[in-house]
Amino acid sequence: MTLDAVSWLWKSIGKMPLFLLFKDTRNVFRSDDIGKEIMQIALPTALALATDPIASIIDTIFIGRIGAVELAAVGVSIAVFNQVSKIAIIPLVSVTTSFVAEEDANERLSMEADDSEVLKKGYAVDLEMEMKELIPQVESSCKSSTLTKSYRRTDDRRHIPSASSALVVGSLLGLIQALFLIFSAKPILNYMGVDSNSPMLKPAQQYLTLRSLGAPAVLLSLAMQGVFRGFKDTKTPLYATMVGDAANIILDPIFMFILRMGVSGAALAHVISQYLISLILLWRLLKEVDLLAPSINDLQFGRFLSNGFMLLVRVIAVTCCVTLAASLAARQGSTAMAAFQVCLQIWLATSLLADGLAVAGQAILAGAFAKKDYNKAATTASRVLQLGLVLGLSLSVIVVGVLQFAPRIFTQDINVLQLIGLSIPFVAVTQPINALAFVFDGINYGASDFAYSAYSMVLVALVSITCLFIQSSSHGFIGIWIALSIYMSLRALAGFWRIGTGTGPWRFLREL
């Protein structure tokens, strides 16, 4: 084979969608326009996403001081609340972010086109006035200015129908979730392995029932966060979340120890913090968006709900996997559940940092697809994937160091500490896989590829659930973490397959 043939073959391979995802790796940390835009969105998002797990970790530390039974009970309740919430949260936030980003991009294009037309008309008026010399040049300029203003919106607030739709849907889903959890707390906990004779039942039911009162605020605040993400404004949600979580951390010891409310105090502190976050976000959103749509048809609930349903299917599949894992841990007793709760909180807190990159990719890609700027879409996808891999590798190192010393902060129970030690390799090694899986999700959401995301996740869940039953029965507590590692690997593979093969909305990669 000649040198020219080898060169041609190498270039051909380099143009395959599989390799386009990892092109220009030397630019991974480059501070160009794409790099700056990604960081401006990703960093505040990552911090905002990290604050809530950090607040939950602090909750866990306080509750661990009460006892191992209470720690395990709250662990089950948090797992239930989080998984039920995710059924509504992820479709709501993801669809909102993509649709708001698309509508905002289209509105900006429309305004730019209007401005261009206005300038042309204004220039024509000025030229005609000068030629006819009917009025002085100053008056002509004033009229031209007046003409320009007549074409501009007098209201500085944006008109984004998806923002109004998200708030309506979020409020209704929050109320439904609250009622469901309040009246079904005991049966759900029984299903999770906390039977009527378990000492975990009473504190778990108390915590879950009280925390469910905050469900409307959780759904509403996350719907508004989706709107701000669509605007590529992730600083506002960060500030609101930091204020709310700071209030939670302050109120925790007051309610739990000073007022002697125990686990109920931890739940109440969390509820108050969620309503505080919602009020801050709503106050800011009302300044930027006109939430009163001209008519019900402008809200486009059909489009919103149809795509949301696709993601709902996906989230149910995800929820089944994680909830089953928590249930299998709970069935092995309070010691196993307490260790699983500590490791899961750290696992999620670190892994969710990659969601900052996922949100950045989603917001930028949604705008790029709306403008049909496919070069920017390809560059953004490859950049966030590369950054996600680097982040995952870094987190692996950090987690190993932290988990060597951190477990004693949560509990002094020697049996719980022993199980946590066995989980460390799985929590650490899966960090790069988790990071890529989350980033792939954001990229596919940015391309509005919701159907593939749903169907692929159903297949992943079926395999993962089978692995959970087999591994937990044969290897016990460690088997649960083996199955979770397989689950995250399959999620990453599904995302990689879609983009790497250049199918669906990624067909344009074959032509670049």
Short mmCIF file of C-alpha atoms in Angstrom, two decimals:
data_model
loop_
_atom_site.label_atom_id
_atom_site.label_comp_id
_atom_site.label_asym_id
_atom_site.label_seq_id
_atom_site.Cartn_x
_atom_site.Cartn_y
_atom_site.Cartn_z
CA MET A 1 0.00 0.00 0.00
CA THR A 2 1.41 3.36 -1.04
CA LEU A 3 1.93 6.30 1.26
CA ASP A 4 -0.87 8.21 -0.47
CA ALA A 5 -3.25 5.31 0.02
CA VAL A 6 -2.39 5.09 3.72
CA SER A 7 -2.91 8.84 4.07
CA TRP A 8 -6.27 8.65 2.30
CA LEU A 9 -7.37 5.72 4.49
CA TRP A 10 -6.36 7.54 7.68
CA LYS A 11 -8.26 10.66 6.63
CA SER A 12 -11.31 8.57 5.74
CA ILE A 13 -11.28 6.86 9.12
CA GLY A 14 -10.83 10.22 10.82
CA LYS A 15 -14.01 11.48 9.17
CA MET A 16 -16.14 8.63 10.54
CA PRO A 17 -18.66 9.82 13.16
CA LEU A 18 -17.00 7.52 15.69
CA PHE A 19 -13.72 9.44 15.44
CA LEU A 20 -15.22 12.88 14.91
CA LEU A 21 -16.36 12.72 18.53
CA PHE A 22 -12.75 12.70 19.67
CA LYS A 23 -11.16 14.98 17.12
CA ASP A 24 -8.87 17.85 18.14
CA THR A 25 -8.22 16.42 21.60
CA ARG A 26 -5.36 18.90 21.95
CA ASN A 27 -8.04 21.62 22.19
CA VAL A 28 -9.88 20.04 25.11
CA PHE A 29 -8.85 22.85 27.49
CA ARG A 30 -8.68 25.56 24.84
CA SER A 31 -10.26 28.84 25.92
CA ASP A 32 -11.96 29.64 22.60
CA ASP A 33 -15.57 30.74 22.12
CA ILE A 34 -16.91 27.18 22.48
CA GLY A 35 -14.74 26.50 25.50
CA LYS A 36 -15.81 29.68 27.25
CA GLU A 37 -19.49 29.08 26.50
CA ILE A 38 -19.29 25.54 27.85
CA MET A 39 -17.56 26.64 31.05
CA GLN A 40 -19.93 29.59 31.62
CA ILE A 41 -22.84 27.14 31.60
CA ALA A 42 -21.20 24.03 33.06
CA LEU A 43 -19.45 25.42 36.14
CA PRO A 44 -22.47 27.13 37.76
CA THR A 45 -24.64 24.12 36.84
CA ALA A 46 -22.17 21.67 38.39
CA LEU A 47 -21.98 23.74 41.56
CA ALA A 48 -25.78 24.01 41.74
CA LEU A 49 -26.20 20.26 41.19
CA ALA A 50 -23.51 19.50 43.76
CA THR A 51 -25.02 21.67 46.48
CA ASP A 52 -28.11 19.50 46.92
CA PRO A 53 -26.21 16.19 47.30
CA ILE A 54 -23.80 18.00 49.61
CA ALA A 55 -26.76 19.17 51.69
CA SER A 56 -28.05 15.57 51.70
CA ILE A 57 -24.62 14.36 52.82
CA ILE A 58 -24.70 16.87 55.68
CA ASP A 59 -28.22 15.63 56.52
CA THR A 60 -26.78 12.12 56.56
CA ILE A 61 -23.96 13.19 58.90
CA PHE A 62 -26.43 14.74 61.37
CA ILE A 63 -28.79 11.77 61.18
CA GLY A 64 -25.89 9.34 61.62
CA ARG A 65 -25.28 10.96 65.02
CA ILE A 66 -28.74 9.80 66.11
CA GLY A 67 -28.13 6.14 65.27
CA ALA A 68 -27.54 3.51 62.59
CA VAL A 69 -31.25 2.59 62.46
CA GLU A 70 -32.28 6.19 61.78
CA LEU A 71 -29.49 6.53 59.19
CA ALA A 72 -30.72 3.44 57.35
CA ALA A 73 -34.37 4.55 57.63
CA VAL A 74 -33.68 7.96 56.16
CA GLY A 75 -31.57 6.29 53.48
CA VAL A 76 -34.56 4.28 52.32
CA SER A 77 -36.84 7.34 52.44
CA ILE A 78 -34.43 9.52 50.47
CA ALA A 79 -34.04 6.77 47.88
CA VAL A 80 -37.83 6.56 47.50
CA PHE A 81 -38.33 10.33 47.33
CA ASN A 82 -35.49 10.88 44.87
CA GLN A 83 -36.52 8.08 42.55
CA VAL A 84 -40.19 9.09 42.52
CA SER A 85 -39.14 12.71 41.95
CA LYS A 86 -36.89 11.73 39.04
CA ILE A 87 -39.87 10.25 37.24
CA ALA A 88 -41.15 13.79 36.81
CA ILE A 89 -38.01 15.91 37.21
CA ILE A 90 -35.82 14.62 34.38
CA PRO A 91 -38.50 14.75 31.64
CA LEU A 92 -39.65 18.15 32.89
CA VAL A 93 -36.20 19.76 33.13
CA SER A 94 -34.73 18.15 30.01
CA VAL A 95 -37.65 18.96 27.72
CA THR A 96 -37.89 22.48 29.15
CA THR A 97 -34.19 23.17 28.60
CA SER A 98 -34.24 21.99 24.99
CA PHE A 99 -37.49 23.71 24.02
CA VAL A 100 -36.65 27.00 25.73
CA ALA A 101 -33.19 27.02 24.09
CA GLU A 102 -34.78 26.39 20.67
CA GLU A 103 -37.46 29.07 21.13
CA ASP A 104 -34.95 31.56 22.47
CA ALA A 105 -32.62 30.92 19.49
CA ASN A 106 -35.51 31.30 17.04
CA GLU A 107 -36.69 34.49 18.74
CA ARG A 108 -33.20 35.96 18.54
CA LEU A 109 -33.01 35.06 14.84
CA SER A 110 -36.40 36.68 14.28
CA MET A 111 -35.35 39.84 16.12
CA GLU A 112 -32.11 40.02 14.14
CA ALA A 113 -34.10 39.67 10.90
CA ASP A 114 -36.52 42.39 12.05
CA ASP A 115 -33.64 44.68 12.97
CA SER A 116 -32.06 44.13 9.55
CA GLU A 117 -35.34 44.95 7.84
CA VAL A 118 -35.81 48.02 10.00
CA LEU A 119 -32.35 49.30 9.15
CA LYS A 120 -33.06 48.85 5.44
CA LYS A 121 -36.38 50.67 5.71
CA GLY A 122 -34.86 53.38 7.85
CA TYR A 123 -32.05 53.87 5.34
CA ALA A 124 -34.58 54.06 2.48
CA VAL A 125 -36.62 56.68 4.33
CA ASP A 126 -33.52 58.74 5.09
CA LEU A 127 -32.35 58.55 1.49
CA GLU A 128 -35.74 59.60 0.16
CA MET A 129 -35.93 62.49 2.58
CA GLU A 130 -32.48 63.73 1.60
CA MET A 131 -33.21 63.50 -2.10
CA LYS A 132 -36.49 65.37 -1.86
CA GLU A 133 -35.12 67.77 0.77
CA LEU A 134 -38.57 68.07 2.26
CA ILE A 135 -37.40 68.29 5.84
CA PRO A 136 -34.10 68.95 7.61
CA GLN A 137 -31.67 66.08 8.13
CA VAL A 138 -32.13 66.17 11.89
CA GLU A 139 -35.88 65.63 11.59
CA SER A 140 -35.24 62.79 9.14
CA SER A 141 -32.94 61.13 11.66
CA CYS A 142 -35.54 61.47 14.38
CA LYS A 143 -38.21 59.91 12.20
CA SER A 144 -35.86 57.10 11.27
CA SER A 145 -35.20 56.50 14.97
CA THR A 146 -38.91 56.50 15.68
CA LEU A 147 -39.48 54.05 12.85
CA THR A 148 -36.82 51.72 14.27
CA LYS A 149 -38.38 51.80 17.73
CA SER A 150 -41.79 50.93 16.31
CA TYR A 151 -40.38 47.65 15.06
CA ARG A 152 -38.86 46.70 18.42
CA ARG A 153 -40.65 45.14 21.36
CA THR A 154 -41.50 47.65 24.04
CA ASP A 155 -41.60 44.87 26.65
CA ASP A 156 -38.11 43.69 27.61
CA ARG A 157 -39.45 40.40 28.97
CA ARG A 158 -39.16 37.37 26.73
CA HIS A 159 -42.16 35.54 25.30
CA ILE A 160 -41.29 31.85 25.63
CA PRO A 161 -44.38 29.56 25.61
CA SER A 162 -42.36 26.56 26.85
CA ALA A 163 -41.54 28.44 30.06
CA SER A 164 -45.23 28.85 30.88
CA SER A 165 -45.92 25.22 29.95
CA ALA A 166 -43.13 24.00 32.22
CA LEU A 167 -44.44 25.90 35.25
CA VAL A 168 -47.99 24.60 34.79
CA VAL A 169 -46.85 21.00 34.31
CA GLY A 170 -44.32 21.23 37.16
CA SER A 171 -46.91 22.54 39.63
CA LEU A 172 -49.42 19.81 38.80
CA LEU A 173 -46.84 17.03 38.94
CA GLY A 174 -45.57 18.31 42.29
CA LEU A 175 -49.04 18.17 43.82
CA ILE A 176 -49.63 14.67 42.44
CA GLN A 177 -46.30 13.45 43.79
CA ALA A 178 -46.94 14.91 47.24
CA LEU A 179 -50.36 13.26 47.54
CA PHE A 180 -49.06 9.95 46.23
CA LEU A 181 -46.15 9.74 48.68
CA ILE A 182 -48.11 10.97 51.70
CA PHE A 183 -50.88 8.41 51.32
CA SER A 184 -48.68 5.55 50.07
CA ALA A 185 -45.64 5.96 52.32
CA LYS A 186 -46.08 2.75 54.32
CA PRO A 187 -46.83 0.39 51.38
CA ILE A 188 -43.89 1.81 49.43
CA LEU A 189 -41.53 1.35 52.37
CA ASN A 190 -42.80 -2.21 52.83
CA TYR A 191 -41.99 -2.86 49.17
CA MET A 192 -38.53 -1.41 49.74
CA GLY A 193 -37.88 -4.09 52.35
CA VAL A 194 -38.87 -2.14 55.49
CA ASP A 195 -41.59 -4.41 56.91
CA SER A 196 -43.97 -3.66 59.77
CA ASN A 197 -41.68 -5.29 62.35
CA SER A 198 -38.58 -3.34 61.28
CA PRO A 199 -37.30 -0.63 63.65
CA MET A 200 -36.65 1.44 60.50
CA LEU A 201 -40.36 1.76 59.61
CA LYS A 202 -41.41 4.54 62.00
CA PRO A 203 -38.53 7.00 61.36
CA ALA A 204 -38.62 6.20 57.61
CA GLN A 205 -42.36 6.90 57.40
CA GLN A 206 -42.02 10.12 59.40
CA TYR A 207 -39.23 11.43 57.18
CA LEU A 208 -40.86 10.45 53.88
CA THR A 209 -44.28 11.89 54.77
CA LEU A 210 -42.90 15.25 55.90
CA ARG A 211 -40.42 15.59 53.06
CA SER A 212 -43.22 14.88 50.55
CA LEU A 213 -44.78 18.22 51.52
CA GLY A 214 -41.92 19.86 49.63
CA ALA A 215 -42.59 17.99 46.37
CA PRO A 216 -44.54 20.87 44.73
CA ALA A 217 -41.67 23.26 45.46
CA VAL A 218 -39.09 20.77 44.16
CA LEU A 219 -40.88 20.27 40.83
CA LEU A 220 -41.65 23.95 40.38
CA SER A 221 -38.10 25.09 41.17
CA LEU A 222 -36.58 22.53 38.80
CA ALA A 223 -38.98 23.55 36.03
CA MET A 224 -37.74 27.11 36.46
CA GLN A 225 -34.14 25.90 36.49
CA GLY A 226 -34.85 24.26 33.13
CA VAL A 227 -36.03 27.63 31.79
CA PHE A 228 -32.88 29.41 32.98
CA ARG A 229 -30.71 26.65 31.53
CA GLY A 230 -32.44 27.13 28.19
CA PHE A 231 -31.42 30.81 28.38
CA LYS A 232 -27.86 29.60 29.18
CA ASP A 233 -28.18 31.36 32.54
CA THR A 234 -27.00 28.88 35.15
CA LYS A 235 -25.82 31.44 37.69
CA THR A 236 -29.32 32.36 38.87
CA PRO A 237 -30.23 28.74 39.76
CA LEU A 238 -26.86 28.42 41.50
CA TYR A 239 -27.44 31.43 43.74
CA ALA A 240 -30.99 30.31 44.58
CA THR A 241 -29.87 26.76 45.35
CA MET A 242 -27.00 27.94 47.53
CA VAL A 243 -29.32 30.14 49.60
CA GLY A 244 -31.84 27.33 50.02
CA ASP A 245 -29.27 24.68 50.92
CA ALA A 246 -27.55 27.06 53.35
CA ALA A 247 -30.91 27.48 55.08
CA ASN A 248 -31.27 23.69 55.18
CA ILE A 249 -27.85 23.22 56.78
CA ILE A 250 -28.56 25.91 59.39
CA LEU A 251 -32.02 24.59 60.25
CA ASP A 252 -30.94 20.92 60.49
CA PRO A 253 -29.23 21.02 63.91
CA ILE A 254 -31.81 23.49 65.25
CA PHE A 255 -34.79 21.28 64.43
CA MET A 256 -33.06 17.93 65.06
CA PHE A 257 -31.19 18.58 68.30
CA ILE A 258 -32.30 21.87 69.88
CA LEU A 259 -36.01 21.30 69.23
CA ARG A 260 -35.52 17.52 69.57
CA MET A 261 -37.49 16.69 66.40
CA GLY A 262 -35.06 14.00 65.21
CA VAL A 263 -35.51 12.79 61.63
CA SER A 264 -38.70 14.85 61.32
CA GLY A 265 -36.64 17.98 61.87
CA ALA A 266 -34.29 17.01 59.04
CA ALA A 267 -37.25 16.57 56.70
CA LEU A 268 -38.85 19.87 57.74
CA ALA A 269 -35.60 21.78 57.21
CA HIS A 270 -35.36 20.36 53.71
CA VAL A 271 -38.95 21.32 52.87
CA ILE A 272 -38.44 24.93 53.99
CA SER A 273 -35.27 25.20 51.90
CA GLN A 274 -37.08 23.98 48.76
CA TYR A 275 -39.85 26.56 49.06
CA LEU A 276 -37.23 29.27 49.59
CA ILE A 277 -35.47 28.22 46.36
CA SER A 278 -38.78 28.31 44.44
CA LEU A 279 -39.64 31.81 45.64
CA ILE A 280 -36.22 33.18 44.65
CA LEU A 281 -36.37 31.62 41.17
CA LEU A 282 -39.95 32.75 40.56
CA TRP A 283 -39.08 36.32 41.55
CA ARG A 284 -36.18 36.36 39.09
CA LEU A 285 -38.11 34.64 36.31
CA LEU A 286 -40.98 37.12 36.44
CA LYS A 287 -38.48 39.86 35.61
CA GLU A 288 -37.28 38.10 32.45
CA VAL A 289 -40.24 36.16 31.03
CA ASP A 290 -43.85 37.04 30.32
CA LEU A 291 -45.49 33.94 31.78
CA LEU A 292 -49.02 34.87 30.66
CA ALA A 293 -49.45 33.28 27.24
CA PRO A 294 -51.91 34.97 24.83
CA SER A 295 -53.95 31.74 24.54
CA ILE A 296 -53.93 28.12 25.67
CA ASN A 297 -52.87 27.03 22.18
CA ASP A 298 -49.61 28.98 22.48
CA LEU A 299 -48.53 26.75 25.35
CA GLN A 300 -48.23 23.74 23.00
CA PHE A 301 -48.93 21.21 25.72
CA GLY A 302 -49.21 18.43 23.12
CA ARG A 303 -45.61 18.85 21.92
CA PHE A 304 -44.38 19.32 25.47
CA LEU A 305 -46.12 16.23 26.83
CA SER A 306 -45.41 13.91 23.88
CA ASN A 307 -41.65 14.43 24.18
CA GLY A 308 -41.92 14.41 27.96
CA PHE A 309 -43.61 11.01 27.74
CA MET A 310 -40.60 9.61 25.88
CA LEU A 311 -38.31 10.72 28.67
CA LEU A 312 -40.81 9.51 31.26
CA VAL A 313 -40.40 6.00 29.87
CA ARG A 314 -36.64 6.40 30.12
CA VAL A 315 -36.74 7.69 33.68
CA ILE A 316 -39.05 4.90 34.84
CA ALA A 317 -36.51 2.43 33.49
CA VAL A 318 -33.69 4.24 35.34
CA THR A 319 -35.78 4.46 38.51
CA CYS A 320 -36.50 0.75 38.46
CA CYS A 321 -32.77 -0.02 38.41
CA VAL A 322 -31.70 2.33 41.21
CA THR A 323 -34.77 1.69 43.38
CA LEU A 324 -34.33 -2.05 43.03
CA ALA A 325 -30.69 -1.71 44.09
CA ALA A 326 -31.73 0.22 47.22
CA SER A 327 -34.49 -2.31 47.93
CA LEU A 328 -32.08 -5.25 47.65
CA ALA A 329 -29.69 -3.47 50.03
CA ALA A 330 -32.51 -2.82 52.52
CA ARG A 331 -33.53 -6.49 52.44
CA GLN A 332 -30.05 -7.36 53.69
CA GLY A 333 -30.62 -5.38 56.88
CA SER A 334 -30.01 -1.94 58.37
CA THR A 335 -26.22 -2.34 58.30
CA ALA A 336 -26.11 -3.02 54.55
CA MET A 337 -28.62 -0.25 53.85
CA ALA A 338 -26.68 2.28 55.94
CA ALA A 339 -23.45 1.48 54.05
CA PHE A 340 -25.27 1.57 50.71
CA GLN A 341 -26.80 4.97 51.58
CA VAL A 342 -23.41 6.53 52.38
CA CYS A 343 -21.77 5.20 49.21
CA LEU A 344 -24.75 6.08 47.03
CA GLN A 345 -24.76 9.69 48.25
CA ILE A 346 -21.05 10.07 47.44
CA TRP A 347 -21.48 8.21 44.14
CA LEU A 348 -24.27 10.54 43.05
CA ALA A 349 -22.67 13.72 44.41
CA THR A 350 -19.49 13.16 42.39
CA SER A 351 -21.16 11.78 39.30
CA LEU A 352 -23.62 14.65 39.07
CA LEU A 353 -20.74 17.04 38.52
CA ALA A 354 -20.71 15.68 34.96
CA ASP A 355 -24.30 16.86 34.62
CA GLY A 356 -22.91 20.39 34.41
CA LEU A 357 -21.21 19.44 31.16
CA ALA A 358 -24.35 17.62 30.04
CA VAL A 359 -26.48 20.73 30.58
CA ALA A 360 -23.94 22.89 28.76
CA GLY A 361 -23.92 20.49 25.83
CA GLN A 362 -27.70 20.31 25.76
CA ALA A 363 -28.28 24.08 25.83
CA ILE A 364 -25.63 24.86 23.20
CA LEU A 365 -26.63 21.98 20.93
CA ALA A 366 -30.35 22.83 21.07
CA GLY A 367 -29.56 26.35 19.87
CA ALA A 368 -27.11 25.05 17.23
CA PHE A 369 -29.65 22.57 15.84
CA ALA A 370 -32.33 25.30 15.76
CA LYS A 371 -29.96 27.46 13.69
CA LYS A 372 -28.77 24.42 11.65
CA ASP A 373 -25.20 25.23 12.67
CA TYR A 374 -23.92 21.64 12.42
CA ASN A 375 -20.23 22.52 12.66
CA LYS A 376 -20.85 24.07 16.06
CA ALA A 377 -22.95 21.05 17.06
CA ALA A 378 -20.14 18.61 16.19
CA THR A 379 -17.48 20.71 17.90
CA THR A 380 -19.61 21.10 21.05
CA ALA A 381 -20.40 17.38 21.23
CA SER A 382 -16.74 16.33 20.93
CA ARG A 383 -15.56 18.98 23.40
CA VAL A 384 -18.00 18.12 26.20
CA LEU A 385 -17.30 14.40 25.78
CA GLN A 386 -13.58 14.97 26.11
CA LEU A 387 -14.07 17.16 29.15
CA GLY A 388 -16.42 14.55 30.63
CA LEU A 389 -13.77 11.84 30.31
CA VAL A 390 -11.13 14.04 31.94
CA LEU A 391 -13.55 14.91 34.75
CA GLY A 392 -14.40 11.25 35.35
CA LEU A 393 -10.76 10.21 35.59
CA SER A 394 -10.06 13.05 38.02
CA LEU A 395 -13.04 12.08 40.18
CA SER A 396 -11.79 8.49 40.38
CA VAL A 397 -8.59 9.68 42.04
CA ILE A 398 -10.43 12.07 44.36
CA VAL A 399 -13.01 9.49 45.45
CA VAL A 400 -10.33 6.95 46.38
CA GLY A 401 -8.65 9.53 48.60
CA VAL A 402 -11.88 10.82 50.17
CA LEU A 403 -13.44 7.44 50.90
CA GLN A 404 -10.35 6.27 52.72
CA PHE A 405 -11.04 8.77 55.50
CA ALA A 406 -14.58 10.14 55.06
CA PRO A 407 -16.75 7.16 56.18
CA ARG A 408 -16.15 7.84 59.88
CA ILE A 409 -17.76 11.23 59.42
CA PHE A 410 -21.05 9.46 58.66
CA THR A 411 -21.00 6.65 61.20
CA GLN A 412 -18.85 4.96 63.86
CA ASP A 413 -20.49 1.55 63.37
CA ILE A 414 -17.66 -0.87 62.56
CA ASN A 415 -19.87 -3.18 60.49
CA VAL A 416 -21.13 -0.30 58.34
CA LEU A 417 -17.57 0.95 57.87
CA GLN A 418 -16.44 -2.49 56.75
CA LEU A 419 -19.10 -2.64 54.01
CA ILE A 420 -18.27 0.90 52.89
CA GLY A 421 -14.65 -0.17 52.48
CA LEU A 422 -15.73 -3.00 50.17
CA SER A 423 -17.69 -0.52 48.01
CA ILE A 424 -14.85 1.96 47.45
CA PRO A 425 -13.38 0.30 44.30
CA PHE A 426 -16.76 0.28 42.56
CA VAL A 427 -17.60 3.90 43.44
CA ALA A 428 -14.17 5.05 42.24
CA VAL A 429 -13.73 2.99 39.07
CA THR A 430 -17.17 3.84 37.67
CA GLN A 431 -16.60 7.62 37.76
CA PRO A 432 -15.35 7.96 34.14
CA ILE A 433 -18.17 5.69 32.95
CA ASN A 434 -20.76 7.70 34.87
CA ALA A 435 -19.41 10.98 33.52
CA LEU A 436 -19.60 9.82 29.90
CA ALA A 437 -23.09 8.36 30.42
CA PHE A 438 -24.44 11.66 31.79
CA VAL A 439 -22.75 13.73 29.07
CA PHE A 440 -24.13 11.46 26.34
CA ASP A 441 -27.61 11.98 27.81
CA GLY A 442 -27.27 15.77 27.62
CA ILE A 443 -25.95 15.63 24.07
CA ASN A 444 -28.84 13.47 22.85
CA TYR A 445 -31.36 15.70 24.65
CA GLY A 446 -29.83 18.73 22.94
CA ALA A 447 -30.52 17.03 19.59
CA SER A 448 -34.12 16.34 20.79
CA ASP A 449 -33.41 12.63 20.29
CA PHE A 450 -35.85 11.71 23.05
CA ALA A 451 -37.28 8.57 21.42
CA TYR A 452 -33.89 6.83 21.09
CA SER A 453 -33.01 7.85 24.66
CA ALA A 454 -36.20 6.18 25.90
CA TYR A 455 -36.06 2.94 23.92
CA SER A 456 -32.34 2.33 24.50
CA MET A 457 -32.77 2.88 28.24
CA VAL A 458 -35.56 0.30 28.41
CA LEU A 459 -33.21 -2.32 26.94
CA VAL A 460 -30.43 -1.26 29.34
CA ALA A 461 -32.82 -1.53 32.29
CA LEU A 462 -33.99 -5.02 31.37
CA VAL A 463 -30.41 -6.29 31.28
CA SER A 464 -29.44 -4.38 34.45
CA ILE A 465 -32.41 -5.58 36.50
CA THR A 466 -31.56 -9.16 35.58
CA CYS A 467 -27.97 -8.54 36.67
CA LEU A 468 -29.13 -7.04 39.99
CA PHE A 469 -31.14 -10.12 40.92
CA ILE A 470 -28.42 -12.54 39.85
CA GLN A 471 -25.49 -10.67 41.39
CA SER A 472 -27.21 -9.79 44.68
CA SER A 473 -28.29 -13.39 45.24
CA SER A 474 -24.83 -14.77 44.47
CA HIS A 475 -22.53 -12.05 45.83
CA GLY A 476 -24.74 -10.18 48.33
CA PHE A 477 -23.89 -6.54 49.01
CA ILE A 478 -20.93 -6.50 46.58
CA GLY A 479 -23.15 -8.02 43.90
CA ILE A 480 -25.37 -4.94 44.00
CA TRP A 481 -22.40 -2.70 43.16
CA ILE A 482 -21.25 -5.07 40.41
CA ALA A 483 -24.70 -4.83 38.82
CA LEU A 484 -24.77 -1.02 39.17
CA SER A 485 -21.38 -0.84 37.43
CA ILE A 486 -22.76 -2.93 34.55
CA TYR A 487 -25.82 -0.68 34.42
CA MET A 488 -23.80 2.53 34.03
CA SER A 489 -21.52 0.92 31.43
CA LEU A 490 -24.52 -0.03 29.30
CA ARG A 491 -25.91 3.51 29.59
CA ALA A 492 -22.66 4.97 28.31
CA LEU A 493 -22.50 2.41 25.49
CA ALA A 494 -26.04 3.28 24.34
CA GLY A 495 -25.20 6.98 24.09
CA PHE A 496 -21.92 6.25 22.32
CA TRP A 497 -23.60 3.97 19.78
CA ARG A 498 -26.11 6.57 18.58
CA ILE A 499 -23.64 9.36 17.93
CA GLY A 500 -20.72 7.14 16.98
CA THR A 501 -22.68 5.51 14.15
CA GLY A 502 -23.97 8.83 12.84
CA THR A 503 -27.65 7.86 12.89
CA GLY A 504 -30.82 9.78 13.75
CA PRO A 505 -30.24 13.53 14.15
CA TRP A 506 -26.48 12.86 13.96
CA ARG A 507 -26.53 11.89 10.26
CA PHE A 508 -24.85 15.20 9.45
CA LEU A 509 -21.64 13.85 11.03
CA ARG A 510 -21.16 11.66 7.96
CA GLU A 511 -20.94 14.74 5.75
CA LEU A 512 -18.52 16.87 7.78
#
